[in-house]
Amino acid sequence: MIQTDQEERAAGPLVREIQTTDTHPHDAVVASDLVKAFGGGSQRIFRRAKPAKKDQVLAVDHVSMRIARNEIYGVLGANGSGKSTLIRLLSTLLLPDSGTVGIFGYDVVRDERIVKRMLNRVSVEASFFKKLSPFENLMYATRLYGLTGASARQEIPVALGRLGIAPDRMHRPLEQMSRGMQQKVAIARAFLTAPVFLLLDEPTTGLDPRSKVDVQEFVLQLRREHDATVLLTTHDMAEADALCDRIAILDRGRVVVEGTPEELKAKAASHDTPEPTMEDAFMVFTGRSLEEAEQEEEPAAR
Amino acid sequence: MAVFNPPGIAREVRASYAFVERNMNLVKRYWGWEIAFFLYTISSSLSVIYIGEAQDPERRGELVLTLGIGTLVWAYLRSVFDSISEMITWERWEGTIEYTFMAPISRLTHMLGTALFSIVYGILRTAALFVALALFVDLDLSRANFVAALVVTLVGSLSFLGIGIMASILPLWFTERGAEMTFMISAILLLISGVYYPISVLPDWLEPLARLSPATYFLDGIRRTVISGQGLAQLGDVLLPLLVMGVLSIPLGVWVFLRVETYAKRTGRLKRNG
């Protein structure tokens, strides 16, 4: 049933072309020349003001990318490299200054409502009403995505149970749960709305090793069982290497390189490092280690 | 597994109920705060009503009722106004705002769900407040026309929803102190609307402003139905302005909100914590 529903949702839009982008039938996401800057000059509400360029912080700088259906696409970068801004642009939470994003053929700005039905997101913060229980939080979330109360009451315990959350924990306030458990509830929230495009913004940051593995397994399961396309941002190079079909490295808002993990490592290989890790590859393409990149001052807006 | 495509209206109604249910759950979970705030409301209401009790015996009854209605109506309007205007503040504080704004629902649905909760919650809370106040003072309701009072309440609520929606843009617009700015709006409404005194005591230049406040008509309507027992046929001069203000202020509020939402998405203000 889920397959039929997914196919209906994902296949329908494929026949439609975005006017500004060249969409291939196998593309889930096409971003073209995407630019987003923050700050600089006045921003008026009722009229779009052009900010002064000298004061701007360019968070996403002419980024283009294609993500194929059912692909897990990784975006690596330090804090402030523009990963979260990119995710917000793809998830309709930010408007691009220029460029376009198409998701299954629909433009994220023009066709916002349709795009919203296709995606969900798991961010580094679990983002819940902390006094409410996992069950109450998920009832709220699933109703917003069109589930009936009866379906939600049936499916929520199943989804939480698959992530190892016992029935007696489902009705206690979320604030009494560990961060790892809260993150699992966030994964369940995304799973219950059955997105065809899932945005994972550092979902395993700060988790203990066991929870990290659980979340990673769940991502693979979501892709395998529900034909989901996944965009994953992470600081964890090993995680990206293990999970992602292709990876883009983002540095100061720009994609500096893109390819499969093997391609990136092969490109980064040198006489001194014939078999580089993904961390080595990151250093080669950005000119610094992840730690060094993160030590640089970063704008809060990113 | 999740079925995603109910008819549009059914989806929106379901989504609207999501806000009602969520807010009811929040009230349940924050019961300590609810009790504390309720005790505060009782205390502040009584401290106003006892001003009436201190008057001459011949004036006392009507003044107590006038002030009692003022405190009850103001408690109700504050409750409706706060529920709506805090819809952004609360989500910012909890960190859920991006998830709510990412959901595939119209903003009108978001607001109607919040509004529906605010009216039901406001009526229940005000009824409980009335019972509590009646334990302390004698409120003479022998002439009250309760049906007409309920109609005035429902019609009057519409206009306050519109003002609440407009106030809710402040936390979206001013991420740091926007929530506090909504207090300014309710304070001005309290000053000019004749909650505890007739608007005739206001300076000449403030009186026209009182005529623009829906709370002025709301209070007038409730006092006339409860104290004098007037029926709907005699309340045209109250119901018509309230209806016009509601019909104008709700779409205007939604329009302004959508403009500010676009602005917030352009400038990255949705995610900031204030």
mmCIF file with all atom_site columns, N, CA and C in Angstrom, chain B residues 241-270:
data_model
loop_
_atom_site.group_PDB
_atom_site.id
_atom_site.type_symbol
_atom_site.label_atom_id
_atom_site.label_alt_id
_atom_site.label_comp_id
_atom_site.label_asym_id
_atom_site.label_entity_id
_atom_site.label_seq_id
_atom_site.pdbx_PDB_ins_code
_atom_site.Cartn_x
_atom_site.Cartn_y
_atom_site.Cartn_z
_atom_site.occupancy
_atom_site.B_iso_or_equiv
_atom_site.pdbx_formal_charge
_atom_site.auth_seq_id
_atom_site.auth_comp_id
_atom_site.auth_asym_id
_atom_site.auth_atom_id
_atom_site.pdbx_PDB_model_num
ATOM 1  N N  . PRO B 1 241 ? -21.046 46.628 14.298 1.00 0.00 ? 241 PRO B N  1
ATOM 2  C CA . PRO B 1 241 ? -19.607 46.992 14.286 1.00 0.00 ? 241 PRO B CA 1
ATOM 3  C C  . PRO B 1 241 ? -18.694 45.799 14.576 1.00 0.00 ? 241 PRO B C  1
ATOM 4  N N  . LEU B 1 242 ? -19.130 44.928 15.500 1.00 0.00 ? 242 LEU B N  1
ATOM 5  C CA . LEU B 1 242 ? -18.289 43.760 15.820 1.00 0.00 ? 242 LEU B CA 1
ATOM 6  C C  . LEU B 1 242 ? -18.144 42.839 14.615 1.00 0.00 ? 242 LEU B C  1
ATOM 7  N N  . LEU B 1 243 ? -19.271 42.665 13.919 1.00 0.00 ? 243 LEU B N  1
ATOM 8  C CA . LEU B 1 243 ? -19.245 41.784 12.742 1.00 0.00 ? 243 LEU B CA 1
ATOM 9  C C  . LEU B 1 243 ? -18.358 42.379 11.646 1.00 0.00 ? 243 LEU B C  1
ATOM 10 N N  . VAL B 1 244 ? -18.524 43.676 11.407 1.00 0.00 ? 244 VAL B N  1
ATOM 11 C CA . VAL B 1 244 ? -17.718 44.341 10.369 1.00 0.00 ? 244 VAL B CA 1
ATOM 12 C C  . VAL B 1 244 ? -16.230 44.271 10.728 1.00 0.00 ? 244 VAL B C  1
ATOM 13 N N  . MET B 1 245 ? -15.920 44.531 12.000 1.00 0.00 ? 245 MET B N  1
ATOM 14 C CA . MET B 1 245 ? -14.513 44.478 12.416 1.00 0.00 ? 245 MET B CA 1
ATOM 15 C C  . MET B 1 245 ? -13.942 43.065 12.251 1.00 0.00 ? 245 MET B C  1
ATOM 16 N N  . GLY B 1 246 ? -14.754 42.065 12.582 1.00 0.00 ? 246 GLY B N  1
ATOM 17 C CA . GLY B 1 246 ? -14.294 40.678 12.430 1.00 0.00 ? 246 GLY B CA 1
ATOM 18 C C  . GLY B 1 246 ? -14.074 40.325 10.981 1.00 0.00 ? 246 GLY B C  1
ATOM 19 N N  . VAL B 1 247 ? -15.048 40.678 10.142 1.00 0.00 ? 247 VAL B N  1
ATOM 20 C CA . VAL B 1 247 ? -14.965 40.335 8.712  1.00 0.00 ? 247 VAL B CA 1
ATOM 21 C C  . VAL B 1 247 ? -13.768 41.030 8.058  1.00 0.00 ? 247 VAL B C  1
ATOM 22 N N  . LEU B 1 248 ? -13.475 42.235 8.524  1.00 0.00 ? 248 LEU B N  1
ATOM 23 C CA . LEU B 1 248 ? -12.340 42.952 7.933  1.00 0.00 ? 248 LEU B CA 1
ATOM 24 C C  . LEU B 1 248 ? -10.997 42.520 8.539  1.00 0.00 ? 248 LEU B C  1
ATOM 25 N N  . SER B 1 249 ? -10.998 42.328 9.866  1.00 0.00 ? 249 SER B N  1
ATOM 26 C CA . SER B 1 249 ? -9.694  42.128 10.521 1.00 0.00 ? 249 SER B CA 1
ATOM 27 C C  . SER B 1 249 ? -9.114  40.730 10.301 1.00 0.00 ? 249 SER B C  1
ATOM 28 N N  . ILE B 1 250 ? -9.956  39.713 10.140 1.00 0.00 ? 250 ILE B N  1
ATOM 29 C CA . ILE B 1 250 ? -9.396  38.358 9.967  1.00 0.00 ? 250 ILE B CA 1
ATOM 30 C C  . ILE B 1 250 ? -8.660  38.231 8.631  1.00 0.00 ? 250 ILE B C  1
ATOM 31 N N  . PRO B 1 251 ? -9.309  38.549 7.493  1.00 0.00 ? 251 PRO B N  1
ATOM 32 C CA . PRO B 1 251 ? -8.541  38.450 6.231  1.00 0.00 ? 251 PRO B CA 1
ATOM 33 C C  . PRO B 1 251 ? -7.345  39.401 6.200  1.00 0.00 ? 251 PRO B C  1
ATOM 34 N N  . LEU B 1 252 ? -7.521  40.586 6.790  1.00 0.00 ? 252 LEU B N  1
ATOM 35 C CA . LEU B 1 252 ? -6.398  41.525 6.831  1.00 0.00 ? 252 LEU B CA 1
ATOM 36 C C  . LEU B 1 252 ? -5.248  40.924 7.661  1.00 0.00 ? 252 LEU B C  1
ATOM 37 N N  . GLY B 1 253 ? -5.613  40.319 8.793  1.00 0.00 ? 253 GLY B N  1
ATOM 38 C CA . GLY B 1 253 ? -4.599  39.694 9.650  1.00 0.00 ? 253 GLY B CA 1
ATOM 39 C C  . GLY B 1 253 ? -3.868  38.578 8.928  1.00 0.00 ? 253 GLY B C  1
ATOM 40 N N  . VAL B 1 254 ? -4.623  37.740 8.226  1.00 0.00 ? 254 VAL B N  1
ATOM 41 C CA . VAL B 1 254 ? -3.998  36.624 7.503  1.00 0.00 ? 254 VAL B CA 1
ATOM 42 C C  . VAL B 1 254 ? -3.086  37.159 6.402  1.00 0.00 ? 254 VAL B C  1
ATOM 43 N N  . TRP B 1 255 ? -3.548  38.186 5.705  1.00 0.00 ? 255 TRP B N  1
ATOM 44 C CA . TRP B 1 255 ? -2.741  38.761 4.619  1.00 0.00 ? 255 TRP B CA 1
ATOM 45 C C  . TRP B 1 255 ? -1.431  39.326 5.158  1.00 0.00 ? 255 TRP B C  1
ATOM 46 N N  . VAL B 1 256 ? -1.542  40.079 6.238  1.00 0.00 ? 256 VAL B N  1
ATOM 47 C CA . VAL B 1 256 ? -0.326  40.664 6.841  1.00 0.00 ? 256 VAL B CA 1
ATOM 48 C C  . VAL B 1 256 ? 0.602   39.545 7.314  1.00 0.00 ? 256 VAL B C  1
ATOM 49 N N  . PHE B 1 257 ? 0.018   38.522 7.927  1.00 0.00 ? 257 PHE B N  1
ATOM 50 C CA . PHE B 1 257 ? 0.830   37.417 8.429  1.00 0.00 ? 257 PHE B CA 1
ATOM 51 C C  . PHE B 1 257 ? 1.597   36.746 7.293  1.00 0.00 ? 257 PHE B C  1
ATOM 52 N N  . LEU B 1 258 ? 0.913   36.520 6.176  1.00 0.00 ? 258 LEU B N  1
ATOM 53 C CA . LEU B 1 258 ? 1.580   35.855 5.045  1.00 0.00 ? 258 LEU B CA 1
ATOM 54 C C  . LEU B 1 258 ? 2.726   36.701 4.501  1.00 0.00 ? 258 LEU B C  1
ATOM 55 N N  . ARG B 1 259 ? 2.529   38.019 4.508  1.00 0.00 ? 259 ARG B N  1
ATOM 56 C CA . ARG B 1 259 ? 3.612   38.910 4.051  1.00 0.00 ? 259 ARG B CA 1
ATOM 57 C C  . ARG B 1 259 ? 4.826   38.783 4.974  1.00 0.00 ? 259 ARG B C  1
ATOM 58 N N  . VAL B 1 260 ? 4.536   38.750 6.264  1.00 0.00 ? 260 VAL B N  1
ATOM 59 C CA . VAL B 1 260 ? 5.645   38.676 7.226  1.00 0.00 ? 260 VAL B CA 1
ATOM 60 C C  . VAL B 1 260 ? 6.294   37.285 7.187  1.00 0.00 ? 260 VAL B C  1
ATOM 61 N N  . GLU B 1 261 ? 5.500   36.265 6.923  1.00 0.00 ? 261 GLU B N  1
ATOM 62 C CA . GLU B 1 261 ? 6.072   34.919 6.787  1.00 0.00 ? 261 GLU B CA 1
ATOM 63 C C  . GLU B 1 261 ? 7.052   34.875 5.604  1.00 0.00 ? 261 GLU B C  1
ATOM 64 N N  . THR B 1 262 ? 6.658   35.491 4.505  1.00 0.00 ? 262 THR B N  1
ATOM 65 C CA . THR B 1 262 ? 7.549   35.546 3.337  1.00 0.00 ? 262 THR B CA 1
ATOM 66 C C  . THR B 1 262 ? 8.832   36.299 3.686  1.00 0.00 ? 262 THR B C  1
ATOM 67 N N  . TYR B 1 263 ? 8.660   37.392 4.413  1.00 0.00 ? 263 TYR B N  1
ATOM 68 C CA . TYR B 1 263 ? 9.815   38.180 4.847  1.00 0.00 ? 263 TYR B CA 1
ATOM 69 C C  . TYR B 1 263 ? 10.739  37.332 5.729  1.00 0.00 ? 263 TYR B C  1
ATOM 70 N N  . ALA B 1 264 ? 10.118  36.578 6.651  1.00 0.00 ? 264 ALA B N  1
ATOM 71 C CA . ALA B 1 264 ? 10.919  35.735 7.558  1.00 0.00 ? 264 ALA B CA 1
ATOM 72 C C  . ALA B 1 264 ? 11.671  34.654 6.775  1.00 0.00 ? 264 ALA B C  1
ATOM 73 N N  . LYS B 1 265 ? 11.047  34.141 5.736  1.00 0.00 ? 265 LYS B N  1
ATOM 74 C CA . LYS B 1 265 ? 11.717  33.112 4.926  1.00 0.00 ? 265 LYS B CA 1
ATOM 75 C C  . LYS B 1 265 ? 12.815  33.722 4.055  1.00 0.00 ? 265 LYS B C  1
ATOM 76 N N  . ARG B 1 266 ? 12.666  34.978 3.725  1.00 0.00 ? 266 ARG B N  1
ATOM 77 C CA . ARG B 1 266 ? 13.683  35.647 2.913  1.00 0.00 ? 266 ARG B CA 1
ATOM 78 C C  . ARG B 1 266 ? 14.901  36.001 3.767  1.00 0.00 ? 266 ARG B C  1
ATOM 79 N N  . THR B 1 267 ? 14.639  36.352 5.015  1.00 0.00 ? 267 THR B N  1
ATOM 80 C CA . THR B 1 267 ? 15.731  36.850 5.856  1.00 0.00 ? 267 THR B CA 1
ATOM 81 C C  . THR B 1 267 ? 16.245  35.814 6.861  1.00 0.00 ? 267 THR B C  1
ATOM 82 N N  . GLY B 1 268 ? 15.657  34.625 6.855  1.00 0.00 ? 268 GLY B N  1
ATOM 83 C CA . GLY B 1 268 ? 16.119  33.567 7.752  1.00 0.00 ? 268 GLY B CA 1
ATOM 84 C C  . GLY B 1 268 ? 15.700  33.777 9.193  1.00 0.00 ? 268 GLY B C  1
ATOM 85 N N  . ARG B 1 269 ? 14.532  34.404 9.416  1.00 0.00 ? 269 ARG B N  1
ATOM 86 C CA . ARG B 1 269 ? 14.111  34.683 10.793 1.00 0.00 ? 269 ARG B CA 1
ATOM 87 C C  . ARG B 1 269 ? 13.270  33.570 11.405 1.00 0.00 ? 269 ARG B C  1
ATOM 88 N N  . LEU B 1 270 ? 12.886  32.586 10.625 1.00 0.00 ? 270 LEU B N  1
ATOM 89 C CA . LEU B 1 270 ? 12.083  31.512 11.213 1.00 0.00 ? 270 LEU B CA 1
ATOM 90 C C  . LEU B 1 270 ? 12.863  30.751 12.269 1.00 0.00 ? 270 LEU B C  1
#
